Amino acid sequence: MAETGTRTPLHAPPLVEGLSAFAGDYDLILCDVWGVLHNGVASFPAACEALTKVRAGGATVVLVSNAPRPNRFIMGMLDGLGVPRTAYDAIVTSGDVTRDMLEARPGARVYHLGPARDVGTFDGLDLTLASLEDADLVVCTGLLDDDVETPEDYADALAAMKARELPFICANPDLVVERGDKLIFCAGAIAQAYEQIGGKAYWCGKPYRPIYDTAFARAEVIRGEVVERARVLGIGDALRTDIAGANDAGFDSLFISGGIHAQELKSIDGAVPDTESLADLFTGHAHPRGVMPRLAW
């Protein structure tokens, strides 16, 4: 028994120097995008190189993103940030899953809550964009102005949705994401607020199964074979989405500590995370196979 006033030591996941430490154990890498390959402003060259090398070794890399837009938009964004296409085989987004969900509801009247840049999510679908008063359902892709707004700014709109019991499709389950050295709120934070007042939200991305099912199906087409879960590694910087999602879906994970948890882990700018803070973060949660400040080979 620990002495009164002392703290029982906690166990932190192991630190690893690079993906090369165990890359050969996996046939499929499901890698997060924002926070791992870039921070919304600039790409991380070492991460891009690591994924390029793992592909050269025979593994397939599918980028799995909670971006609310279809994969073609994300490919264009990655091109602009300098992420080479040699770093991945395919991209699957929560925007893709959102489109699948909307295709199952032809003719729906949809209230789009999110910035105009995300309207491409609805291209070619059998639906009508409508006002909140006339809508059958809500699709949230983000905040209208995520530079200044918070979920509290949407309290009245959420109350109006709840009064009509509108289904709320969350096209990006992330609560926050990095933009440079700043954290900004995402659609998941609004969906969470809707659930807190009793609304019904449908979550299209990580950590929920539909996006992983889509990613597995795409990978198996690329590889021409069934991929065993024991030969899959998920990489990401978010405990709630990337690590929890991998654990729930039954495959290993690699945690990048320099992403959205960097402040609490004292892992700013790729610094080695504080061991005690790392242990605290993972208390009560399944551990990833390893931890890295930034993805590298």
PDB file of C-alpha atoms in Angstrom:
ATOM      1  CA  MET A   1       0.000   0.000   0.000  1.00  0.00           C
ATOM      2  CA  ALA A   2       1.281   3.481  -0.889  1.00  0.00           C
ATOM      3  CA  GLU A   3       2.090   5.745   2.045  1.00  0.00           C
ATOM      4  CA  THR A   4      -0.398   8.477   2.885  1.00  0.00           C
ATOM      5  CA  GLY A   5       0.261  11.567   0.775  1.00  0.00           C
ATOM      6  CA  THR A   6       2.282   9.722  -1.880  1.00  0.00           C
ATOM      7  CA  ARG A   7       1.125   9.070  -5.400  1.00  0.00           C
ATOM      8  CA  THR A   8       0.889   5.626  -6.951  1.00  0.00           C
ATOM      9  CA  PRO A   9       3.124   5.623 -10.069  1.00  0.00           C
ATOM     10  CA  LEU A  10       1.240   5.577 -13.350  1.00  0.00           C
ATOM     11  CA  HIS A  11       2.334   3.734 -16.471  1.00  0.00           C
ATOM     12  CA  ALA A  12       2.967   5.763 -19.629  1.00  0.00           C
ATOM     13  CA  PRO A  13       2.931   4.275 -23.140  1.00  0.00           C
ATOM     14  CA  PRO A  14       6.453   3.645 -24.525  1.00  0.00           C
ATOM     15  CA  LEU A  15       8.280   6.360 -26.438  1.00  0.00           C
ATOM     16  CA  VAL A  16       9.620   5.317 -29.843  1.00  0.00           C
ATOM     17  CA  GLU A  17      12.055   7.174 -32.089  1.00  0.00           C
ATOM     18  CA  GLY A  18      10.486   6.411 -35.425  1.00  0.00           C
ATOM     19  CA  LEU A  19       7.991   4.407 -37.432  1.00  0.00           C
ATOM     20  CA  SER A  20      10.821   2.167 -38.631  1.00  0.00           C
ATOM     21  CA  ALA A  21      10.891   0.537 -35.172  1.00  0.00           C
ATOM     22  CA  PHE A  22       7.900  -1.616 -36.095  1.00  0.00           C
ATOM     23  CA  ALA A  23       6.770  -0.636 -39.611  1.00  0.00           C
ATOM     24  CA  GLY A  24       7.476  -4.144 -40.908  1.00  0.00           C
ATOM     25  CA  ASP A  25       4.772  -5.569 -38.625  1.00  0.00           C
ATOM     26  CA  TYR A  26       1.973  -3.930 -40.633  1.00  0.00           C
ATOM     27  CA  ASP A  27       0.416  -4.207 -44.091  1.00  0.00           C
ATOM     28  CA  LEU A  28      -1.938  -1.256 -43.691  1.00  0.00           C
ATOM     29  CA  ILE A  29      -1.384   2.146 -42.109  1.00  0.00           C
ATOM     30  CA  LEU A  30      -4.488   4.222 -41.366  1.00  0.00           C
ATOM     31  CA  CYS A  31      -3.047   7.671 -40.758  1.00  0.00           C
ATOM     32  CA  ASP A  32      -4.664  10.836 -39.482  1.00  0.00           C
ATOM     33  CA  VAL A  33      -3.959  13.986 -41.496  1.00  0.00           C
ATOM     34  CA  TRP A  34      -4.321  17.212 -39.523  1.00  0.00           C
ATOM     35  CA  GLY A  35      -1.849  17.174 -36.622  1.00  0.00           C
ATOM     36  CA  VAL A  36       0.217  14.351 -38.128  1.00  0.00           C
ATOM     37  CA  LEU A  37       1.053  15.384 -41.715  1.00  0.00           C
ATOM     38  CA  HIS A  38       0.418  19.114 -41.276  1.00  0.00           C
ATOM     39  CA  ASN A  39      -0.838  21.684 -38.783  1.00  0.00           C
ATOM     40  CA  GLY A  40      -3.139  23.571 -41.121  1.00  0.00           C
ATOM     41  CA  VAL A  41      -0.384  25.982 -42.125  1.00  0.00           C
ATOM     42  CA  ALA A  42       2.611  23.843 -43.099  1.00  0.00           C
ATOM     43  CA  SER A  43       3.345  20.175 -43.752  1.00  0.00           C
ATOM     44  CA  PHE A  44       5.708  18.054 -41.652  1.00  0.00           C
ATOM     45  CA  PRO A  45       8.386  16.770 -44.062  1.00  0.00           C
ATOM     46  CA  ALA A  46       9.631  14.021 -41.718  1.00  0.00           C
ATOM     47  CA  ALA A  47       6.129  12.576 -41.466  1.00  0.00           C
ATOM     48  CA  CYS A  48       5.701  12.627 -45.239  1.00  0.00           C
ATOM     49  CA  GLU A  49       9.039  10.876 -45.648  1.00  0.00           C
ATOM     50  CA  ALA A  50       8.128   8.226 -43.074  1.00  0.00           C
ATOM     51  CA  LEU A  51       4.926   7.304 -44.896  1.00  0.00           C
ATOM     52  CA  THR A  52       6.696   7.312 -48.260  1.00  0.00           C
ATOM     53  CA  LYS A  53       9.242   4.842 -46.874  1.00  0.00           C
ATOM     54  CA  VAL A  54       6.647   2.551 -45.325  1.00  0.00           C
ATOM     55  CA  ARG A  55       4.878   2.383 -48.696  1.00  0.00           C
ATOM     56  CA  ALA A  56       8.193   1.563 -50.388  1.00  0.00           C
ATOM     57  CA  GLY A  57       8.452  -1.340 -47.953  1.00  0.00           C
ATOM     58  CA  GLY A  58       5.174  -2.823 -49.178  1.00  0.00           C
ATOM     59  CA  ALA A  59       2.558  -1.372 -46.825  1.00  0.00           C
ATOM     60  CA  THR A  60      -0.544   0.480 -47.975  1.00  0.00           C
ATOM     61  CA  VAL A  61      -1.247   3.913 -46.506  1.00  0.00           C
ATOM     62  CA  VAL A  62      -4.801   5.229 -46.335  1.00  0.00           C
ATOM     63  CA  LEU A  63      -5.219   8.703 -44.885  1.00  0.00           C
ATOM     64  CA  VAL A  64      -8.294   8.752 -42.654  1.00  0.00           C
ATOM     65  CA  SER A  65      -9.481  12.258 -41.935  1.00  0.00           C
ATOM     66  CA  ASN A  66     -12.355  13.827 -40.037  1.00  0.00           C
ATOM     67  CA  ALA A  67     -12.447  16.573 -42.658  1.00  0.00           C
ATOM     68  CA  PRO A  68     -16.079  17.274 -43.584  1.00  0.00           C
ATOM     69  CA  ARG A  69     -15.352  17.519 -47.326  1.00  0.00           C
ATOM     70  CA  PRO A  70     -14.962  14.658 -49.838  1.00  0.00           C
ATOM     71  CA  ASN A  71     -11.490  13.224 -50.370  1.00  0.00           C
ATOM     72  CA  ARG A  72     -10.802  15.098 -53.624  1.00  0.00           C
ATOM     73  CA  PHE A  73     -10.837  18.412 -51.727  1.00  0.00           C
ATOM     74  CA  ILE A  74      -8.398  17.063 -49.143  1.00  0.00           C
ATOM     75  CA  MET A  75      -6.030  15.849 -51.842  1.00  0.00           C
ATOM     76  CA  GLY A  76      -5.976  19.354 -53.301  1.00  0.00           C
ATOM     77  CA  MET A  77      -5.321  20.875 -49.877  1.00  0.00           C
ATOM     78  CA  LEU A  78      -2.456  18.440 -49.249  1.00  0.00           C
ATOM     79  CA  ASP A  79      -0.963  19.301 -52.628  1.00  0.00           C
ATOM     80  CA  GLY A  80      -1.034  22.968 -51.633  1.00  0.00           C
ATOM     81  CA  LEU A  81       0.665  22.260 -48.298  1.00  0.00           C
ATOM     82  CA  GLY A  82       3.436  20.272 -49.965  1.00  0.00           C
ATOM     83  CA  VAL A  83       2.395  16.787 -48.832  1.00  0.00           C
ATOM     84  CA  PRO A  84       3.638  14.507 -51.647  1.00  0.00           C
ATOM     85  CA  ARG A  85       1.301  11.937 -53.151  1.00  0.00           C
ATOM     86  CA  THR A  86       4.058   9.371 -52.614  1.00  0.00           C
ATOM     87  CA  ALA A  87       3.072   9.461 -48.913  1.00  0.00           C
ATOM     88  CA  TYR A  88      -0.301   7.764 -49.373  1.00  0.00           C
ATOM     89  CA  ASP A  89      -2.356   5.432 -51.550  1.00  0.00           C
ATOM     90  CA  ALA A  90      -5.826   6.793 -50.824  1.00  0.00           C
ATOM     91  CA  ILE A  91      -7.814   9.220 -48.690  1.00  0.00           C
ATOM     92  CA  VAL A  92     -11.074   8.542 -46.843  1.00  0.00           C
ATOM     93  CA  THR A  93     -12.855  11.395 -45.072  1.00  0.00           C
ATOM     94  CA  SER A  94     -15.832  11.852 -42.814  1.00  0.00           C
ATOM     95  CA  GLY A  95     -17.175  13.969 -45.673  1.00  0.00           C
ATOM     96  CA  ASP A  96     -17.257  10.791 -47.775  1.00  0.00           C
ATOM     97  CA  VAL A  97     -19.212   9.005 -45.035  1.00  0.00           C
ATOM     98  CA  THR A  98     -21.554  11.999 -44.739  1.00  0.00           C
ATOM     99  CA  ARG A  99     -22.315  11.754 -48.454  1.00  0.00           C
ATOM    100  CA  ASP A 100     -23.072   8.034 -48.075  1.00  0.00           C
ATOM    101  CA  MET A 101     -25.528   8.875 -45.284  1.00  0.00           C
ATOM    102  CA  LEU A 102     -27.228  11.578 -47.357  1.00  0.00           C
ATOM    103  CA  GLU A 103     -27.484   9.304 -50.405  1.00  0.00           C
ATOM    104  CA  ALA A 104     -29.657   7.052 -48.238  1.00  0.00           C
ATOM    105  CA  ARG A 105     -32.112   9.966 -47.793  1.00  0.00           C
ATOM    106  CA  PRO A 106     -32.921  11.124 -51.360  1.00  0.00           C
ATOM    107  CA  GLY A 107     -34.896  14.330 -51.636  1.00  0.00           C
ATOM    108  CA  ALA A 108     -34.013  15.529 -48.126  1.00  0.00           C
ATOM    109  CA  ARG A 109     -34.183  19.220 -47.249  1.00  0.00           C
ATOM    110  CA  VAL A 110     -30.879  19.955 -45.524  1.00  0.00           C
ATOM    111  CA  TYR A 111     -29.863  22.868 -43.338  1.00  0.00           C
ATOM    112  CA  HIS A 112     -26.104  23.290 -43.720  1.00  0.00           C
ATOM    113  CA  LEU A 113     -24.413  24.595 -40.588  1.00  0.00           C
ATOM    114  CA  GLY A 114     -20.868  25.447 -41.578  1.00  0.00           C
ATOM    115  CA  PRO A 115     -18.682  27.674 -43.756  1.00  0.00           C
ATOM    116  CA  ALA A 116     -19.373  28.186 -47.455  1.00  0.00           C
ATOM    117  CA  ARG A 117     -16.119  26.421 -48.362  1.00  0.00           C
ATOM    118  CA  ASP A 118     -17.760  23.114 -47.351  1.00  0.00           C
ATOM    119  CA  VAL A 119     -20.753  23.348 -49.714  1.00  0.00           C
ATOM    120  CA  GLY A 120     -18.903  21.027 -52.115  1.00  0.00           C
ATOM    121  CA  THR A 121     -19.749  18.212 -49.720  1.00  0.00           C
ATOM    122  CA  PHE A 122     -23.253  18.230 -51.243  1.00  0.00           C
ATOM    123  CA  ASP A 123     -22.245  18.305 -54.931  1.00  0.00           C
ATOM    124  CA  GLY A 124     -24.303  15.904 -57.057  1.00  0.00           C
ATOM    125  CA  LEU A 125     -26.528  14.690 -54.216  1.00  0.00           C
ATOM    126  CA  ASP A 126     -30.322  14.477 -54.446  1.00  0.00           C
ATOM    127  CA  LEU A 127     -31.134  17.076 -51.792  1.00  0.00           C
ATOM    128  CA  THR A 128     -32.199  20.667 -51.335  1.00  0.00           C
ATOM    129  CA  LEU A 129     -30.330  23.137 -49.147  1.00  0.00           C
ATOM    130  CA  ALA A 130     -32.984  24.781 -46.983  1.00  0.00           C
ATOM    131  CA  SER A 131     -33.430  27.204 -44.115  1.00  0.00           C
ATOM    132  CA  LEU A 132     -33.454  25.886 -40.569  1.00  0.00           C
ATOM    133  CA  GLU A 133     -37.217  26.463 -40.431  1.00  0.00           C
ATOM    134  CA  ASP A 134     -37.847  24.293 -43.528  1.00  0.00           C
ATOM    135  CA  ALA A 135     -35.192  21.605 -43.093  1.00  0.00           C
ATOM    136  CA  ASP A 136     -35.715  17.883 -42.458  1.00  0.00           C
ATOM    137  CA  LEU A 137     -32.250  17.504 -40.995  1.00  0.00           C
ATOM    138  CA  VAL A 138     -29.054  19.379 -40.175  1.00  0.00           C
ATOM    139  CA  VAL A 139     -25.580  18.690 -41.548  1.00  0.00           C
ATOM    140  CA  CYS A 140     -22.845  20.401 -39.565  1.00  0.00           C
ATOM    141  CA  THR A 141     -19.424  20.753 -41.175  1.00  0.00           C
ATOM    142  CA  GLY A 142     -18.039  23.305 -38.723  1.00  0.00           C
ATOM    143  CA  LEU A 143     -18.429  26.779 -37.278  1.00  0.00           C
ATOM    144  CA  LEU A 144     -19.223  29.670 -39.587  1.00  0.00           C
ATOM    145  CA  ASP A 145     -16.163  31.583 -38.355  1.00  0.00           C
ATOM    146  CA  ASP A 146     -13.904  29.256 -36.373  1.00  0.00           C
ATOM    147  CA  ASP A 147     -11.336  31.999 -35.811  1.00  0.00           C
ATOM    148  CA  VAL A 148     -13.575  33.752 -33.304  1.00  0.00           C
ATOM    149  CA  GLU A 149     -16.670  31.656 -32.570  1.00  0.00           C
ATOM    150  CA  THR A 150     -17.258  28.994 -29.906  1.00  0.00           C
ATOM    151  CA  PRO A 151     -20.075  26.432 -29.526  1.00  0.00           C
ATOM    152  CA  GLU A 152     -21.805  28.797 -27.093  1.00  0.00           C
ATOM    153  CA  ASP A 153     -22.522  31.110 -30.039  1.00  0.00           C
ATOM    154  CA  TYR A 154     -24.884  28.444 -31.405  1.00  0.00           C
ATOM    155  CA  ALA A 155     -27.059  27.960 -28.327  1.00  0.00           C
ATOM    156  CA  ASP A 156     -30.148  29.589 -29.866  1.00  0.00           C
ATOM    157  CA  ALA A 157     -29.814  27.691 -33.158  1.00  0.00           C
ATOM    158  CA  LEU A 158     -29.362  24.384 -31.333  1.00  0.00           C
ATOM    159  CA  ALA A 159     -32.419  25.093 -29.188  1.00  0.00           C
ATOM    160  CA  ALA A 160     -34.443  25.713 -32.370  1.00  0.00           C
ATOM    161  CA  MET A 161     -33.212  22.406 -33.832  1.00  0.00           C
ATOM    162  CA  LYS A 162     -34.104  20.544 -30.648  1.00  0.00           C
ATOM    163  CA  ALA A 163     -37.582  22.104 -30.605  1.00  0.00           C
ATOM    164  CA  ARG A 164     -38.187  20.452 -33.998  1.00  0.00           C
ATOM    165  CA  GLU A 165     -36.273  17.272 -33.049  1.00  0.00           C
ATOM    166  CA  LEU A 166     -34.119  17.578 -36.164  1.00  0.00           C
ATOM    167  CA  PRO A 167     -31.527  14.840 -36.784  1.00  0.00           C
ATOM    168  CA  PHE A 168     -28.035  16.359 -36.640  1.00  0.00           C
ATOM    169  CA  ILE A 169     -25.387  14.812 -38.914  1.00  0.00           C
ATOM    170  CA  CYS A 170     -21.898  15.700 -37.701  1.00  0.00           C
ATOM    171  CA  ALA A 171     -19.559  15.691 -40.692  1.00  0.00           C
ATOM    172  CA  ASN A 172     -16.447  16.225 -38.542  1.00  0.00           C
ATOM    173  CA  PRO A 173     -16.407  14.575 -35.090  1.00  0.00           C
ATOM    174  CA  ASP A 174     -13.252  16.428 -33.995  1.00  0.00           C
ATOM    175  CA  LEU A 175     -13.843  18.758 -31.058  1.00  0.00           C
ATOM    176  CA  VAL A 176     -10.766  20.893 -31.794  1.00  0.00           C
ATOM    177  CA  VAL A 177      -7.914  20.876 -34.288  1.00  0.00           C
ATOM    178  CA  GLU A 178      -4.567  22.637 -34.658  1.00  0.00           C
ATOM    179  CA  ARG A 179      -4.217  25.667 -36.912  1.00  0.00           C
ATOM    180  CA  GLY A 180      -0.610  26.725 -36.604  1.00  0.00           C
ATOM    181  CA  ASP A 181      -0.058  27.171 -32.870  1.00  0.00           C
ATOM    182  CA  LYS A 182      -3.753  27.693 -32.098  1.00  0.00           C
ATOM    183  CA  LEU A 183      -6.598  25.269 -31.337  1.00  0.00           C
ATOM    184  CA  ILE A 184      -9.901  25.935 -33.085  1.00  0.00           C
ATOM    185  CA  PHE A 185     -13.334  24.398 -32.495  1.00  0.00           C
ATOM    186  CA  CYS A 186     -14.757  21.882 -34.979  1.00  0.00           C
ATOM    187  CA  ALA A 187     -18.204  20.488 -35.809  1.00  0.00           C
ATOM    188  CA  GLY A 188     -17.875  17.826 -33.124  1.00  0.00           C
ATOM    189  CA  ALA A 189     -18.002  20.488 -30.431  1.00  0.00           C
ATOM    190  CA  ILE A 190     -21.356  21.715 -31.757  1.00  0.00           C
ATOM    191  CA  ALA A 191     -22.701  18.156 -32.061  1.00  0.00           C
ATOM    192  CA  GLN A 192     -21.649  17.511 -28.483  1.00  0.00           C
ATOM    193  CA  ALA A 193     -23.524  20.642 -27.369  1.00  0.00           C
ATOM    194  CA  TYR A 194     -26.615  19.423 -29.261  1.00  0.00           C
ATOM    195  CA  GLU A 195     -26.504  16.070 -27.481  1.00  0.00           C
ATOM    196  CA  GLN A 196     -26.131  17.849 -24.149  1.00  0.00           C
ATOM    197  CA  ILE A 197     -29.555  19.455 -24.643  1.00  0.00           C
ATOM    198  CA  GLY A 198     -31.103  16.122 -25.665  1.00  0.00           C
ATOM    199  CA  GLY A 199     -30.691  16.298 -29.447  1.00  0.00           C
ATOM    200  CA  LYS A 200     -29.860  13.288 -31.628  1.00  0.00           C
ATOM    201  CA  ALA A 201     -26.497  13.467 -33.408  1.00  0.00           C
ATOM    202  CA  TYR A 202     -25.086  11.090 -36.017  1.00  0.00           C
ATOM    203  CA  TRP A 203     -21.286  11.003 -36.120  1.00  0.00           C
ATOM    204  CA  CYS A 204     -19.665  10.270 -39.496  1.00  0.00           C
ATOM    205  CA  GLY A 205     -15.928  10.058 -38.743  1.00  0.00           C
ATOM    206  CA  LYS A 206     -13.440   8.750 -36.193  1.00  0.00           C
ATOM    207  CA  PRO A 207     -13.788   7.106 -33.698  1.00  0.00           C
ATOM    208  CA  TYR A 208     -16.945   5.565 -35.176  1.00  0.00           C
ATOM    209  CA  ARG A 209     -16.974   2.384 -37.270  1.00  0.00           C
ATOM    210  CA  PRO A 210     -18.380   3.588 -40.646  1.00  0.00           C
ATOM    211  CA  ILE A 211     -15.244   5.526 -41.591  1.00  0.00           C
ATOM    212  CA  TYR A 212     -13.021   2.555 -40.725  1.00  0.00           C
ATOM    213  CA  ASP A 213     -15.233   0.184 -42.727  1.00  0.00           C
ATOM    214  CA  THR A 214     -14.888   2.517 -45.714  1.00  0.00           C
ATOM    215  CA  ALA A 215     -11.105   2.744 -45.265  1.00  0.00           C
ATOM    216  CA  PHE A 216     -10.721  -1.044 -44.996  1.00  0.00           C
ATOM    217  CA  ALA A 217     -12.783  -1.597 -48.114  1.00  0.00           C
ATOM    218  CA  ARG A 218     -10.653   0.867 -50.059  1.00  0.00           C
ATOM    219  CA  ALA A 219      -7.406  -0.693 -48.809  1.00  0.00           C
ATOM    220  CA  GLU A 220      -8.484  -4.207 -49.719  1.00  0.00           C
ATOM    221  CA  VAL A 221      -9.275  -3.106 -53.269  1.00  0.00           C
ATOM    222  CA  ILE A 222      -5.819  -1.504 -53.525  1.00  0.00           C
ATOM    223  CA  ARG A 223      -4.040  -4.551 -52.101  1.00  0.00           C
ATOM    224  CA  GLY A 224      -6.252  -7.146 -53.748  1.00  0.00           C
ATOM    225  CA  GLU A 225      -6.516  -9.088 -50.508  1.00  0.00           C
ATOM    226  CA  VAL A 226      -8.240  -9.140 -47.140  1.00  0.00           C
ATOM    227  CA  VAL A 227      -6.304  -7.192 -44.501  1.00  0.00           C
ATOM    228  CA  GLU A 228      -6.092  -8.780 -41.067  1.00  0.00           C
ATOM    229  CA  ARG A 229      -6.701  -6.409 -38.145  1.00  0.00           C
ATOM    230  CA  ALA A 230      -3.492  -7.649 -36.511  1.00  0.00           C
ATOM    231  CA  ARG A 231      -1.595  -6.209 -39.502  1.00  0.00           C
ATOM    232  CA  VAL A 232      -3.102  -2.711 -39.219  1.00  0.00           C
ATOM    233  CA  LEU A 233      -1.648   0.355 -37.484  1.00  0.00           C
ATOM    234  CA  GLY A 234      -3.565   3.562 -36.840  1.00  0.00           C
ATOM    235  CA  ILE A 235      -1.604   6.803 -36.419  1.00  0.00           C
ATOM    236  CA  GLY A 236      -3.048   9.961 -34.894  1.00  0.00           C
ATOM    237  CA  ASP A 237      -2.747  12.802 -32.406  1.00  0.00           C
ATOM    238  CA  ALA A 238      -6.176  12.642 -30.739  1.00  0.00           C
ATOM    239  CA  LEU A 239      -6.924  10.260 -27.883  1.00  0.00           C
ATOM    240  CA  ARG A 240     -10.702  10.603 -28.250  1.00  0.00           C
ATOM    241  CA  THR A 241     -10.816   9.893 -31.998  1.00  0.00           C
ATOM    242  CA  ASP A 242      -7.637   8.275 -33.349  1.00  0.00           C
ATOM    243  CA  ILE A 243      -6.556   6.119 -30.414  1.00  0.00           C
ATOM    244  CA  ALA A 244     -10.021   5.237 -29.100  1.00  0.00           C
ATOM    245  CA  GLY A 245     -11.198   4.497 -32.644  1.00  0.00           C
ATOM    246  CA  ALA A 246      -8.302   2.138 -33.341  1.00  0.00           C
ATOM    247  CA  ASN A 247      -8.859   0.362 -30.046  1.00  0.00           C
ATOM    248  CA  ASP A 248     -12.594  -0.058 -30.670  1.00  0.00           C
ATOM    249  CA  ALA A 249     -12.002  -1.318 -34.223  1.00  0.00           C
ATOM    250  CA  GLY A 250      -9.430  -3.848 -33.011  1.00  0.00           C
ATOM    251  CA  PHE A 251      -6.076  -2.669 -34.341  1.00  0.00           C
ATOM    252  CA  ASP A 252      -2.875  -1.134 -32.960  1.00  0.00           C
ATOM    253  CA  SER A 253      -2.171   2.588 -32.787  1.00  0.00           C
ATOM    254  CA  LEU A 254       0.700   5.062 -32.635  1.00  0.00           C
ATOM    255  CA  PHE A 255       0.069   8.299 -30.738  1.00  0.00           C
ATOM    256  CA  ILE A 256       1.593  11.606 -31.919  1.00  0.00           C
ATOM    257  CA  SER A 257       2.010  13.750 -28.812  1.00  0.00           C
ATOM    258  CA  GLY A 258       2.842  17.005 -30.617  1.00  0.00           C
ATOM    259  CA  GLY A 259      -0.705  17.514 -31.917  1.00  0.00           C
ATOM    260  CA  ILE A 260      -3.841  18.670 -30.108  1.00  0.00           C
ATOM    261  CA  HIS A 261      -2.615  17.323 -26.728  1.00  0.00           C
ATOM    262  CA  ALA A 262       0.758  19.090 -27.001  1.00  0.00           C
ATOM    263  CA  GLN A 263      -0.005  21.734 -24.372  1.00  0.00           C
ATOM    264  CA  GLU A 264      -1.071  19.286 -21.667  1.00  0.00           C
ATOM    265  CA  LEU A 265       1.813  16.918 -22.484  1.00  0.00           C
ATOM    266  CA  LYS A 266       4.439  19.707 -22.670  1.00  0.00           C
ATOM    267  CA  SER A 267       5.224  18.470 -26.172  1.00  0.00           C
ATOM    268  CA  ILE A 268       5.154  21.796 -28.007  1.00  0.00           C
ATOM    269  CA  ASP A 269       7.072  21.957 -31.310  1.00  0.00           C
ATOM    270  CA  GLY A 270       7.869  18.251 -31.199  1.00  0.00           C
ATOM    271  CA  ALA A 271       9.412  18.191 -27.716  1.00  0.00           C
ATOM    272  CA  VAL A 272       9.532  14.853 -25.911  1.00  0.00           C
ATOM    273  CA  PRO A 273       6.301  14.616 -23.886  1.00  0.00           C
ATOM    274  CA  ASP A 274       6.301  14.817 -20.116  1.00  0.00           C
ATOM    275  CA  THR A 275       6.112  11.220 -18.856  1.00  0.00           C
ATOM    276  CA  GLU A 276       3.858  11.955 -15.881  1.00  0.00           C
ATOM    277  CA  SER A 277       1.429  13.963 -18.002  1.00  0.00           C
ATOM    278  CA  LEU A 278       1.441  11.195 -20.603  1.00  0.00           C
ATOM    279  CA  ALA A 279       0.602   8.612 -17.962  1.00  0.00           C
ATOM    280  CA  ASP A 280      -2.211  10.843 -16.654  1.00  0.00           C
ATOM    281  CA  LEU A 281      -3.665  11.220 -20.153  1.00  0.00           C
ATOM    282  CA  PHE A 282      -3.856   7.476 -20.718  1.00  0.00           C
ATOM    283  CA  THR A 283      -5.108   6.477 -17.274  1.00  0.00           C
ATOM    284  CA  GLY A 284      -8.230   4.410 -17.839  1.00  0.00           C
ATOM    285  CA  HIS A 285      -7.643   4.226 -21.600  1.00  0.00           C
ATOM    286  CA  ALA A 286      -6.118   1.563 -23.834  1.00  0.00           C
ATOM    287  CA  HIS A 287      -2.480   2.377 -24.563  1.00  0.00           C
ATOM    288  CA  PRO A 288      -1.130   2.844 -28.069  1.00  0.00           C
ATOM    289  CA  ARG A 289       1.788   0.681 -29.122  1.00  0.00           C
ATOM    290  CA  GLY A 290       4.044   3.715 -28.917  1.00  0.00           C
ATOM    291  CA  VAL A 291       4.270   7.492 -28.627  1.00  0.00           C
ATOM    292  CA  MET A 292       6.199   9.950 -30.812  1.00  0.00           C
ATOM    293  CA  PRO A 293       6.363  13.756 -30.600  1.00  0.00           C
ATOM    294  CA  ARG A 294       6.145  13.944 -34.393  1.00  0.00           C
ATOM    295  CA  LEU A 295       5.904  11.164 -36.955  1.00  0.00           C
ATOM    296  CA  ALA A 296       9.313  10.267 -38.377  1.00  0.00           C
ATOM    297  CA  TRP A 297      11.107   7.289 -39.822  1.00  0.00           C
TER     298      TRP A 297
END
